[in-house]
mmCIF file of C-alpha atoms in Angstrom:
data_model
loop_
_atom_site.group_PDB
_atom_site.id
_atom_site.type_symbol
_atom_site.label_atom_id
_atom_site.label_comp_id
_atom_site.label_asym_id
_atom_site.label_seq_id
_atom_site.Cartn_x
_atom_site.Cartn_y
_atom_site.Cartn_z
ATOM 1 C CA UNK A 1 123.656 -81.317 -60.754
ATOM 2 C CA UNK A 2 120.941 -81.610 -63.849
ATOM 3 C CA UNK A 3 120.948 -79.388 -66.526
ATOM 4 C CA UNK A 4 117.531 -78.142 -65.482
ATOM 5 C CA UNK A 5 119.159 -77.183 -61.757
ATOM 6 C CA UNK A 6 122.173 -75.567 -63.667
ATOM 7 C CA UNK A 7 119.753 -73.596 -66.078
ATOM 8 C CA UNK A 8 117.552 -72.474 -62.831
ATOM 9 C CA UNK A 9 120.773 -71.839 -60.657
ATOM 10 C CA UNK A 10 122.165 -69.378 -63.599
ATOM 11 C CA UNK A 11 119.058 -67.609 -64.063
ATOM 12 C CA UNK A 12 118.761 -66.861 -60.376
ATOM 13 C CA UNK A 13 116.302 -69.280 -58.953
ATOM 14 C CA UNK A 14 117.123 -71.192 -55.926
ATOM 15 C CA UNK A 15 116.994 -74.932 -56.431
ATOM 16 C CA UNK A 16 114.931 -76.953 -53.737
ATOM 17 C CA UNK A 17 116.724 -79.521 -51.831
ATOM 18 C CA UNK A 18 115.701 -83.113 -52.196
ATOM 19 C CA UNK A 19 115.536 -83.725 -48.659
ATOM 20 C CA UNK A 20 113.361 -81.301 -47.932
ATOM 21 C CA UNK A 21 109.614 -81.737 -48.774
ATOM 22 C CA UNK A 22 108.180 -78.450 -49.976
ATOM 23 C CA UNK A 23 104.688 -77.042 -49.292
ATOM 24 C CA UNK A 24 102.194 -76.078 -52.129
ATOM 25 C CA UNK A 25 102.813 -72.491 -51.098
ATOM 26 C CA UNK A 26 106.519 -72.933 -51.726
ATOM 27 C CA UNK A 27 105.914 -74.615 -55.102
ATOM 28 C CA UNK A 28 103.198 -72.213 -56.235
ATOM 29 C CA UNK A 29 106.163 -69.369 -55.110
ATOM 30 C CA UNK A 30 108.903 -71.384 -57.371
ATOM 31 C CA UNK A 31 107.142 -71.620 -60.021
ATOM 32 C CA UNK A 32 105.734 -68.065 -60.077
ATOM 33 C CA UNK A 33 109.708 -67.073 -59.988
ATOM 34 C CA UNK A 34 110.839 -69.708 -62.873
ATOM 35 C CA UNK A 35 107.704 -67.840 -64.922
ATOM 36 C CA UNK A 36 108.822 -64.359 -64.283
ATOM 37 C CA UNK A 37 112.888 -65.179 -64.911
ATOM 38 C CA UNK A 38 111.814 -67.242 -68.039
ATOM 39 C CA UNK A 39 109.999 -64.128 -69.292
ATOM 40 C CA UNK A 40 112.911 -61.880 -68.573
ATOM 41 C CA UNK A 41 115.248 -64.440 -70.444
ATOM 42 C CA UNK A 42 112.671 -64.098 -73.387
ATOM 43 C CA UNK A 43 112.729 -60.254 -73.591
ATOM 44 C CA UNK A 44 116.663 -60.017 -73.443
ATOM 45 C CA UNK A 45 116.714 -62.875 -76.143
ATOM 46 C CA UNK A 46 114.287 -61.090 -78.230
ATOM 47 C CA UNK A 47 116.272 -57.612 -77.809
ATOM 48 C CA UNK A 48 119.455 -59.357 -79.096
ATOM 49 C CA UNK A 49 118.204 -60.658 -81.963
ATOM 50 C CA UNK A 50 117.490 -57.312 -83.541
ATOM 51 C CA UNK A 51 118.901 -53.650 -83.044
ATOM 52 C CA UNK A 52 116.187 -52.355 -84.923
ATOM 53 C CA UNK A 53 112.638 -53.386 -85.405
ATOM 54 C CA UNK A 54 112.234 -55.759 -88.209
ATOM 55 C CA UNK A 55 109.443 -55.950 -90.669
ATOM 56 C CA UNK A 56 109.097 -59.365 -88.693
ATOM 57 C CA UNK A 57 109.266 -58.027 -85.365
ATOM 58 C CA UNK A 58 106.602 -55.312 -86.330
ATOM 59 C CA UNK A 59 104.496 -57.745 -87.751
ATOM 60 C CA UNK A 60 104.607 -59.380 -84.289
ATOM 61 C CA UNK A 61 104.404 -56.870 -82.327
ATOM 62 C CA UNK A 62 101.075 -55.464 -84.114
ATOM 63 C CA UNK A 63 99.948 -59.212 -84.173
ATOM 64 C CA UNK A 64 100.112 -58.971 -80.332
ATOM 65 C CA UNK A 65 98.171 -55.708 -79.958
ATOM 66 C CA UNK A 66 95.187 -56.785 -82.295
ATOM 67 C CA UNK A 67 95.256 -60.055 -80.051
ATOM 68 C CA UNK A 68 94.878 -57.613 -77.011
ATOM 69 C CA UNK A 69 92.309 -55.677 -78.364
ATOM 70 C CA UNK A 70 90.089 -58.839 -79.121
ATOM 71 C CA UNK A 71 90.660 -60.376 -75.978
ATOM 72 C CA UNK A 72 90.169 -57.069 -73.666
ATOM 73 C CA UNK A 73 86.335 -57.202 -73.881
ATOM 74 C CA UNK A 74 86.188 -60.752 -72.844
ATOM 75 C CA UNK A 75 88.649 -61.035 -69.945
ATOM 76 C CA UNK A 76 88.317 -59.701 -66.123
ATOM 77 C CA UNK A 77 90.553 -56.570 -65.831
ATOM 78 C CA UNK A 78 93.190 -58.142 -63.735
ATOM 79 C CA UNK A 79 93.825 -61.050 -66.259
ATOM 80 C CA UNK A 80 94.185 -58.330 -68.769
ATOM 81 C CA UNK A 81 96.914 -56.266 -66.976
ATOM 82 C CA UNK A 82 98.965 -59.731 -66.289
ATOM 83 C CA UNK A 83 98.873 -60.086 -70.029
ATOM 84 C CA UNK A 84 99.258 -56.403 -71.337
ATOM 85 C CA UNK A 85 102.620 -55.432 -69.047
ATOM 86 C CA UNK A 86 104.835 -57.778 -70.322
ATOM 87 C CA UNK A 87 104.113 -56.855 -74.202
ATOM 88 C CA UNK A 88 104.265 -53.330 -73.390
ATOM 89 C CA UNK A 89 107.867 -53.651 -71.981
ATOM 90 C CA UNK A 90 108.915 -55.552 -75.257
ATOM 91 C CA UNK A 91 107.540 -52.078 -77.243
ATOM 92 C CA UNK A 92 109.130 -50.039 -75.026
ATOM 93 C CA UNK A 93 112.683 -51.864 -75.533
ATOM 94 C CA UNK A 94 111.940 -51.550 -79.250
ATOM 95 C CA UNK A 95 110.879 -48.068 -78.945
ATOM 96 C CA UNK A 96 114.048 -46.802 -76.916
ATOM 97 C CA UNK A 97 116.523 -47.431 -79.936
ATOM 98 C CA UNK A 98 117.014 -45.309 -82.602
ATOM 99 C CA UNK A 99 114.396 -46.372 -85.253
ATOM 100 C CA UNK A 100 113.161 -45.152 -88.583
ATOM 101 C CA UNK A 101 110.711 -42.380 -88.623
ATOM 102 C CA UNK A 102 107.920 -44.841 -89.882
ATOM 103 C CA UNK A 103 108.976 -47.319 -87.560
ATOM 104 C CA UNK A 104 108.984 -45.290 -84.667
ATOM 105 C CA UNK A 105 105.394 -44.050 -85.632
ATOM 106 C CA UNK A 106 104.334 -47.778 -85.668
ATOM 107 C CA UNK A 107 105.897 -48.189 -82.447
ATOM 108 C CA UNK A 108 104.422 -45.421 -80.915
ATOM 109 C CA UNK A 109 100.878 -46.529 -82.074
ATOM 110 C CA UNK A 110 101.264 -49.860 -80.582
ATOM 111 C CA UNK A 111 102.440 -48.226 -77.347
ATOM 112 C CA UNK A 112 99.491 -46.051 -77.314
ATOM 113 C CA UNK A 113 96.681 -49.201 -77.550
ATOM 114 C CA UNK A 114 98.529 -51.125 -75.294
ATOM 115 C CA UNK A 115 98.668 -48.136 -72.764
ATOM 116 C CA UNK A 116 94.847 -47.320 -73.525
ATOM 117 C CA UNK A 117 94.128 -50.967 -72.695
ATOM 118 C CA UNK A 118 95.859 -50.468 -69.371
ATOM 119 C CA UNK A 119 94.086 -47.383 -68.518
ATOM 120 C CA UNK A 120 91.311 -49.249 -69.347
ATOM 121 C CA UNK A 121 91.731 -51.887 -66.941
ATOM 122 C CA UNK A 122 92.387 -49.599 -64.148
ATOM 123 C CA UNK A 123 89.075 -47.558 -64.617
ATOM 124 C CA UNK A 124 87.322 -50.883 -64.456
ATOM 125 C CA UNK A 125 88.936 -51.708 -61.120
ATOM 126 C CA UNK A 126 88.201 -47.978 -59.911
ATOM 127 C CA UNK A 127 91.756 -47.191 -59.095
ATOM 128 C CA UNK A 128 91.303 -43.739 -60.336
ATOM 129 C CA UNK A 129 94.373 -42.332 -59.883
ATOM 130 C CA UNK A 130 96.553 -44.863 -61.524
ATOM 131 C CA UNK A 131 93.955 -44.994 -64.714
ATOM 132 C CA UNK A 132 94.222 -40.981 -64.816
ATOM 133 C CA UNK A 133 98.132 -41.630 -65.299
ATOM 134 C CA UNK A 134 97.828 -44.381 -67.733
ATOM 135 C CA UNK A 135 95.578 -42.279 -70.046
ATOM 136 C CA UNK A 136 98.186 -39.474 -69.585
ATOM 137 C CA UNK A 137 100.651 -41.924 -71.137
ATOM 138 C CA UNK A 138 98.501 -42.784 -73.936
ATOM 139 C CA UNK A 139 97.957 -39.313 -74.770
ATOM 140 C CA UNK A 140 101.783 -38.801 -74.943
ATOM 141 C CA UNK A 141 102.515 -41.864 -77.047
ATOM 142 C CA UNK A 142 99.333 -41.229 -79.581
ATOM 143 C CA UNK A 143 100.995 -37.468 -80.243
ATOM 144 C CA UNK A 144 104.226 -38.849 -80.702
ATOM 145 C CA UNK A 145 102.407 -41.163 -83.326
ATOM 146 C CA UNK A 146 101.222 -37.696 -84.851
ATOM 147 C CA UNK A 147 97.970 -39.074 -85.412
ATOM 148 C CA UNK A 148 94.545 -36.768 -84.628
ATOM 149 C CA UNK A 149 92.536 -40.232 -84.699
ATOM 150 C CA UNK A 150 94.705 -41.868 -82.310
ATOM 151 C CA UNK A 151 94.668 -38.700 -79.916
ATOM 152 C CA UNK A 152 90.705 -38.494 -80.196
ATOM 153 C CA UNK A 153 90.685 -42.041 -79.118
ATOM 154 C CA UNK A 154 92.522 -41.677 -76.099
ATOM 155 C CA UNK A 155 90.285 -38.763 -74.981
ATOM 156 C CA UNK A 156 86.819 -40.545 -75.805
ATOM 157 C CA UNK A 157 87.959 -43.556 -73.936
ATOM 158 C CA UNK A 158 88.898 -41.458 -70.851
ATOM 159 C CA UNK A 159 85.314 -40.125 -70.709
ATOM 160 C CA UNK A 160 84.441 -43.681 -69.319
ATOM 161 C CA UNK A 161 86.436 -42.759 -66.082
ATOM 162 C CA UNK A 162 84.713 -39.245 -66.067
ATOM 163 C CA UNK A 163 81.408 -40.752 -66.354
ATOM 164 C CA UNK A 164 81.601 -43.275 -63.854
ATOM 165 C CA UNK A 165 83.594 -41.664 -60.847
ATOM 166 C CA UNK A 166 83.660 -37.875 -61.815
ATOM 167 C CA UNK A 167 81.303 -35.046 -62.645
ATOM 168 C CA UNK A 168 79.268 -35.574 -65.963
ATOM 169 C CA UNK A 169 80.905 -32.032 -66.891
ATOM 170 C CA UNK A 170 83.909 -33.753 -67.109
ATOM 171 C CA UNK A 171 83.007 -36.447 -69.459
ATOM 172 C CA UNK A 172 81.379 -33.840 -71.767
ATOM 173 C CA UNK A 173 84.474 -31.823 -71.978
ATOM 174 C CA UNK A 174 86.683 -34.628 -72.682
ATOM 175 C CA UNK A 175 84.099 -35.713 -75.365
ATOM 176 C CA UNK A 176 84.436 -32.322 -77.080
ATOM 177 C CA UNK A 177 88.149 -31.946 -77.008
ATOM 178 C CA UNK A 178 87.914 -35.653 -78.839
ATOM 179 C CA UNK A 179 85.558 -34.311 -81.316
ATOM 180 C CA UNK A 180 87.671 -31.443 -81.895
ATOM 181 C CA UNK A 181 90.529 -33.317 -83.393
ATOM 182 C CA UNK A 182 88.454 -35.674 -85.846
ATOM 183 C CA UNK A 183 85.991 -33.203 -86.863
ATOM 184 C CA UNK A 184 83.682 -34.601 -89.483
ATOM 185 C CA UNK A 185 86.453 -37.750 -89.725
ATOM 186 C CA UNK A 186 84.347 -40.943 -89.933
ATOM 187 C CA UNK A 187 86.226 -43.276 -87.489
ATOM 188 C CA UNK A 188 85.566 -45.090 -84.294
ATOM 189 C CA UNK A 189 86.986 -42.549 -81.941
ATOM 190 C CA UNK A 190 84.495 -39.651 -83.642
ATOM 191 C CA UNK A 191 81.589 -42.038 -83.300
ATOM 192 C CA UNK A 192 82.659 -42.937 -79.669
ATOM 193 C CA UNK A 193 83.203 -39.268 -78.491
ATOM 194 C CA UNK A 194 79.703 -38.312 -79.625
ATOM 195 C CA UNK A 195 78.146 -41.250 -78.200
ATOM 196 C CA UNK A 196 79.938 -40.456 -74.992
ATOM 197 C CA UNK A 197 78.823 -36.924 -75.137
ATOM 198 C CA UNK A 198 75.321 -37.890 -75.285
ATOM 199 C CA UNK A 199 75.279 -40.251 -72.480
ATOM 200 C CA UNK A 200 77.047 -37.958 -70.287
ATOM 201 C CA UNK A 201 74.539 -35.113 -71.073
ATOM 202 C CA UNK A 202 71.526 -37.297 -70.100
ATOM 203 C CA UNK A 203 72.872 -37.123 -66.477
ATOM 204 C CA UNK A 204 72.893 -33.216 -66.628
ATOM 205 C CA UNK A 205 69.456 -33.397 -67.999
ATOM 206 C CA UNK A 206 70.137 -31.959 -71.588
ATOM 207 C CA UNK A 207 67.062 -33.704 -73.651
ATOM 208 C CA UNK A 208 68.287 -31.895 -76.742
ATOM 209 C CA UNK A 209 71.640 -32.408 -76.462
ATOM 210 C CA UNK A 210 71.133 -35.984 -75.834
ATOM 211 C CA UNK A 211 68.985 -36.581 -79.077
ATOM 212 C CA UNK A 212 71.576 -34.347 -81.184
ATOM 213 C CA UNK A 213 74.429 -36.000 -80.312
ATOM 214 C CA UNK A 214 73.020 -39.997 -80.276
ATOM 215 C CA UNK A 215 71.511 -38.986 -84.041
ATOM 216 C CA UNK A 216 75.104 -37.817 -84.925
ATOM 217 C CA UNK A 217 76.441 -40.760 -83.229
ATOM 218 C CA UNK A 218 73.839 -43.104 -85.251
ATOM 219 C CA UNK A 219 74.892 -41.569 -88.617
ATOM 220 C CA UNK A 220 78.546 -42.040 -87.706
ATOM 221 C CA UNK A 221 77.949 -45.817 -87.014
ATOM 222 C CA UNK A 222 76.089 -46.543 -90.139
ATOM 223 C CA UNK A 223 78.738 -45.086 -92.097
ATOM 224 C CA UNK A 224 81.431 -47.130 -90.326
ATOM 225 C CA UNK A 225 79.107 -50.332 -90.719
ATOM 226 C CA UNK A 226 79.173 -49.481 -94.353
ATOM 227 C CA UNK A 227 83.039 -49.641 -94.538
ATOM 228 C CA UNK A 228 83.411 -52.872 -92.231
ATOM 229 C CA UNK A 229 84.185 -55.990 -94.273
ATOM 230 C CA UNK A 230 81.894 -58.145 -92.290
ATOM 231 C CA UNK A 231 85.007 -60.242 -91.141
ATOM 232 C CA UNK A 232 86.014 -57.694 -88.067
ATOM 233 C CA UNK A 233 85.393 -58.708 -84.477
ATOM 234 C CA UNK A 234 82.724 -56.242 -83.680
ATOM 235 C CA UNK A 235 83.197 -56.696 -79.644
ATOM 236 C CA UNK A 236 86.839 -55.941 -80.172
ATOM 237 C CA UNK A 237 87.974 -52.787 -77.726
ATOM 238 C CA UNK A 238 87.956 -49.507 -79.426
ATOM 239 C CA UNK A 239 85.914 -51.080 -82.016
ATOM 240 C CA UNK A 240 82.523 -48.650 -82.124
ATOM 241 C CA UNK A 241 79.393 -50.529 -83.629
ATOM 242 C CA UNK A 242 75.897 -50.757 -83.617
ATOM 243 C CA UNK A 243 75.838 -52.543 -79.974
ATOM 244 C CA UNK A 244 77.893 -50.012 -78.347
ATOM 245 C CA UNK A 245 75.685 -47.367 -79.699
ATOM 246 C CA UNK A 246 72.702 -48.962 -78.649
ATOM 247 C CA UNK A 247 74.592 -49.246 -75.220
ATOM 248 C CA UNK A 248 75.198 -45.356 -74.641
ATOM 249 C CA UNK A 249 71.742 -44.641 -75.595
ATOM 250 C CA UNK A 250 70.601 -46.768 -73.096
ATOM 251 C CA UNK A 251 72.532 -45.189 -70.813
ATOM 252 C CA UNK A 252 71.441 -41.644 -71.920
ATOM 253 C CA UNK A 253 67.820 -42.466 -72.051
ATOM 254 C CA UNK A 254 68.007 -43.945 -68.699
ATOM 255 C CA UNK A 255 69.715 -41.105 -67.157
ATOM 256 C CA UNK A 256 66.881 -38.533 -68.655
ATOM 257 C CA UNK A 257 64.219 -40.987 -67.248
ATOM 258 C CA UNK A 258 62.919 -41.504 -70.802
ATOM 259 C CA UNK A 259 61.583 -45.239 -70.390
ATOM 260 C CA UNK A 260 60.299 -45.602 -73.674
ATOM 261 C CA UNK A 261 63.513 -44.775 -75.588
ATOM 262 C CA UNK A 262 65.500 -46.334 -73.049
ATOM 263 C CA UNK A 263 63.746 -49.799 -73.180
ATOM 264 C CA UNK A 264 64.142 -49.408 -76.995
ATOM 265 C CA UNK A 265 67.845 -48.756 -76.819
ATOM 266 C CA UNK A 266 68.314 -51.513 -74.225
ATOM 267 C CA UNK A 267 66.480 -54.100 -76.127
ATOM 268 C CA UNK A 268 68.847 -53.436 -79.422
ATOM 269 C CA UNK A 269 71.645 -53.561 -77.214
ATOM 270 C CA UNK A 270 71.079 -56.459 -75.677
ATOM 271 C CA UNK A 271 70.422 -58.333 -78.989
ATOM 272 C CA UNK A 272 73.209 -57.057 -80.400
ATOM 273 C CA UNK A 273 75.223 -58.460 -77.632
ATOM 274 C CA UNK A 274 73.707 -62.116 -77.443
ATOM 275 C CA UNK A 275 76.587 -62.938 -79.936
ATOM 276 C CA UNK A 276 79.064 -63.675 -78.048
ATOM 277 C CA UNK A 277 78.431 -64.974 -74.463
ATOM 278 C CA UNK A 278 81.983 -63.937 -73.388
ATOM 279 C CA UNK A 279 81.190 -60.351 -73.565
ATOM 280 C CA UNK A 280 79.573 -59.850 -70.344
ATOM 281 C CA UNK A 281 80.248 -56.212 -68.727
ATOM 282 C CA UNK A 282 78.366 -54.355 -71.747
ATOM 283 C CA UNK A 283 75.317 -56.400 -71.348
ATOM 284 C CA UNK A 284 75.492 -56.010 -67.549
ATOM 285 C CA UNK A 285 75.547 -52.117 -67.823
ATOM 286 C CA UNK A 286 72.499 -52.185 -70.344
ATOM 287 C CA UNK A 287 70.563 -54.541 -67.500
ATOM 288 C CA UNK A 288 71.974 -51.978 -65.062
ATOM 289 C CA UNK A 289 70.411 -48.942 -67.100
ATOM 290 C CA UNK A 290 67.315 -51.185 -67.266
ATOM 291 C CA UNK A 291 67.118 -51.280 -63.260
ATOM 292 C CA UNK A 292 67.687 -47.163 -63.300
ATOM 293 C CA UNK A 293 64.746 -46.989 -65.891
ATOM 294 C CA UNK A 294 62.448 -48.727 -63.297
ATOM 295 C CA UNK A 295 63.663 -46.590 -60.570
ATOM 296 C CA UNK A 296 62.749 -43.718 -62.465
ATOM 297 C CA UNK A 297 59.205 -45.080 -63.225
ATOM 298 C CA UNK A 298 58.464 -45.456 -59.433
ATOM 299 C CA UNK A 299 59.223 -49.490 -59.154
ATOM 300 C CA UNK A 300 61.960 -49.466 -56.206
ATOM 301 C CA UNK A 301 61.727 -53.126 -55.694
ATOM 302 C CA UNK A 302 61.398 -54.132 -59.088
ATOM 303 C CA UNK A 303 64.589 -51.830 -59.745
ATOM 304 C CA UNK A 304 66.748 -53.010 -57.022
ATOM 305 C CA UNK A 305 65.743 -56.838 -57.289
ATOM 306 C CA UNK A 306 67.020 -56.519 -61.214
ATOM 307 C CA UNK A 307 70.333 -55.005 -60.171
ATOM 308 C CA UNK A 308 70.908 -57.403 -57.491
ATOM 309 C CA UNK A 309 70.425 -60.156 -59.903
ATOM 310 C CA UNK A 310 72.906 -58.656 -62.477
ATOM 311 C CA UNK A 311 75.882 -58.474 -59.642
ATOM 312 C CA UNK A 312 74.788 -61.838 -58.621
ATOM 313 C CA UNK A 313 74.989 -63.426 -62.181
ATOM 314 C CA UNK A 314 78.549 -61.542 -63.093
ATOM 315 C CA UNK A 315 81.317 -63.663 -62.393
ATOM 316 C CA UNK A 316 83.196 -62.128 -59.826
ATOM 317 C CA UNK A 317 86.230 -61.040 -62.171
ATOM 318 C CA UNK A 318 83.772 -59.027 -63.893
ATOM 319 C CA UNK A 319 82.143 -57.501 -60.989
ATOM 320 C CA UNK A 320 84.225 -54.148 -60.723
ATOM 321 C CA UNK A 321 84.476 -50.683 -60.157
ATOM 322 C CA UNK A 322 82.193 -49.607 -63.050
ATOM 323 C CA UNK A 323 79.266 -52.309 -62.465
ATOM 324 C CA UNK A 324 79.331 -51.319 -59.111
ATOM 325 C CA UNK A 325 79.089 -47.591 -59.573
ATOM 326 C CA UNK A 326 76.056 -48.024 -62.037
ATOM 327 C CA UNK A 327 74.422 -50.398 -59.712
ATOM 328 C CA UNK A 328 74.767 -47.447 -56.993
ATOM 329 C CA UNK A 329 73.032 -45.256 -59.507
ATOM 330 C CA UNK A 330 69.846 -47.258 -59.123
ATOM 331 C CA UNK A 331 70.322 -46.725 -55.413
ATOM 332 C CA UNK A 332 70.457 -43.130 -55.850
ATOM 333 C CA UNK A 333 67.391 -43.170 -58.241
ATOM 334 C CA UNK A 334 64.913 -44.796 -55.879
ATOM 335 C CA UNK A 335 66.028 -42.137 -52.954
ATOM 336 C CA UNK A 336 63.076 -39.978 -52.372
ATOM 337 C CA UNK A 337 60.247 -42.482 -53.594
ATOM 338 C CA UNK A 338 57.666 -43.920 -51.660
ATOM 339 C CA UNK A 339 58.188 -47.454 -50.361
ATOM 340 C CA UNK A 340 55.772 -50.026 -50.152
ATOM 341 C CA UNK A 341 54.267 -50.261 -46.459
ATOM 342 C CA UNK A 342 56.006 -47.012 -45.649
ATOM 343 C CA UNK A 343 59.476 -49.186 -45.154
ATOM 344 C CA UNK A 344 62.610 -49.421 -47.052
ATOM 345 C CA UNK A 345 62.614 -52.687 -48.894
ATOM 346 C CA UNK A 346 65.203 -55.130 -48.147
ATOM 347 C CA UNK A 347 66.437 -55.138 -51.489
ATOM 348 C CA UNK A 348 67.162 -51.499 -51.226
ATOM 349 C CA UNK A 349 69.249 -51.798 -48.330
ATOM 350 C CA UNK A 350 71.052 -54.751 -49.504
ATOM 351 C CA UNK A 351 72.169 -52.908 -52.960
ATOM 352 C CA UNK A 352 73.171 -50.044 -50.797
ATOM 353 C CA UNK A 353 75.380 -52.124 -48.818
ATOM 354 C CA UNK A 354 77.079 -53.733 -51.931
ATOM 355 C CA UNK A 355 77.456 -50.573 -53.994
ATOM 356 C CA UNK A 356 78.520 -47.900 -51.463
ATOM 357 C CA UNK A 357 81.319 -46.195 -53.358
ATOM 358 C CA UNK A 358 84.585 -46.961 -51.676
ATOM 359 C CA UNK A 359 87.536 -44.420 -51.590
ATOM 360 C CA UNK A 360 89.099 -43.584 -55.050
ATOM 361 C CA UNK A 361 92.623 -45.370 -55.423
#
């Protein structure tokens, strides 16, 4: 028996008989088993190297978290989950051991970030129940880290689940809970919370509330920008910069039906996101805001045609629940409007068919 065969056999992977010609499916299945088994071996090996989290080990953990934050906005949620879960298992194995207090807090912070990214992936996939549970786990980890800004970040991020799949009042309540943890502190979580409140208030028709929240979000974003060194990834997950501010303003004004302000925010957002072609979800949401704006103006065909174009241009891996939900808002905005020739346009019927909400999972 070859050395490779011995290794595979000892790790629980059955070697294939040379007398049988395996099918493509057999080979793919075996390849997956080898990869899974190799990953388990790697995890056990790392665990055996250190009973406590050494500085080098913690640096590796935090580098991996930073990598996930940078990639998360550029890849589909399925792929994100595949890469996040093994690293979360690593961190969990370290956190399960007795660690010095300062190391434990760093591990809790890493756990918060990874679980929050997982919750976001579930949210995008419209797996609402699973997302809600992962947000709850992220909140527990943030509390364990004893970090108010981290707690606020979890609550502010969860507003997206509420905004897309729950009543707007739920998103407002979460945003205000987040704001309570950071008060006037200048941080990404505070800016996100205020902007998220503005966008949800737009659905509720609160013009004054939207205006005040966006003004405050703008001031916070300017202060954050002044602190940046210019080398940071402006598109990374949980980073709140001008692009995201314009994205939230776009949604808020579009929800209110204020076409003039919505267009200004939408144009600014699309310019901000033009810097990285791998970031596709946020620009798609901005263009769907444009479609909602056109629907509020009474252009039924133009609005639905634009929404259909956005869906067609998106890679399948990014055509997720949040995108389809926002596209369905275009259909909703056209209801009750007069149709050309007195009949429902084909574009309305097609968009309705593509975006009829599925049952939450």
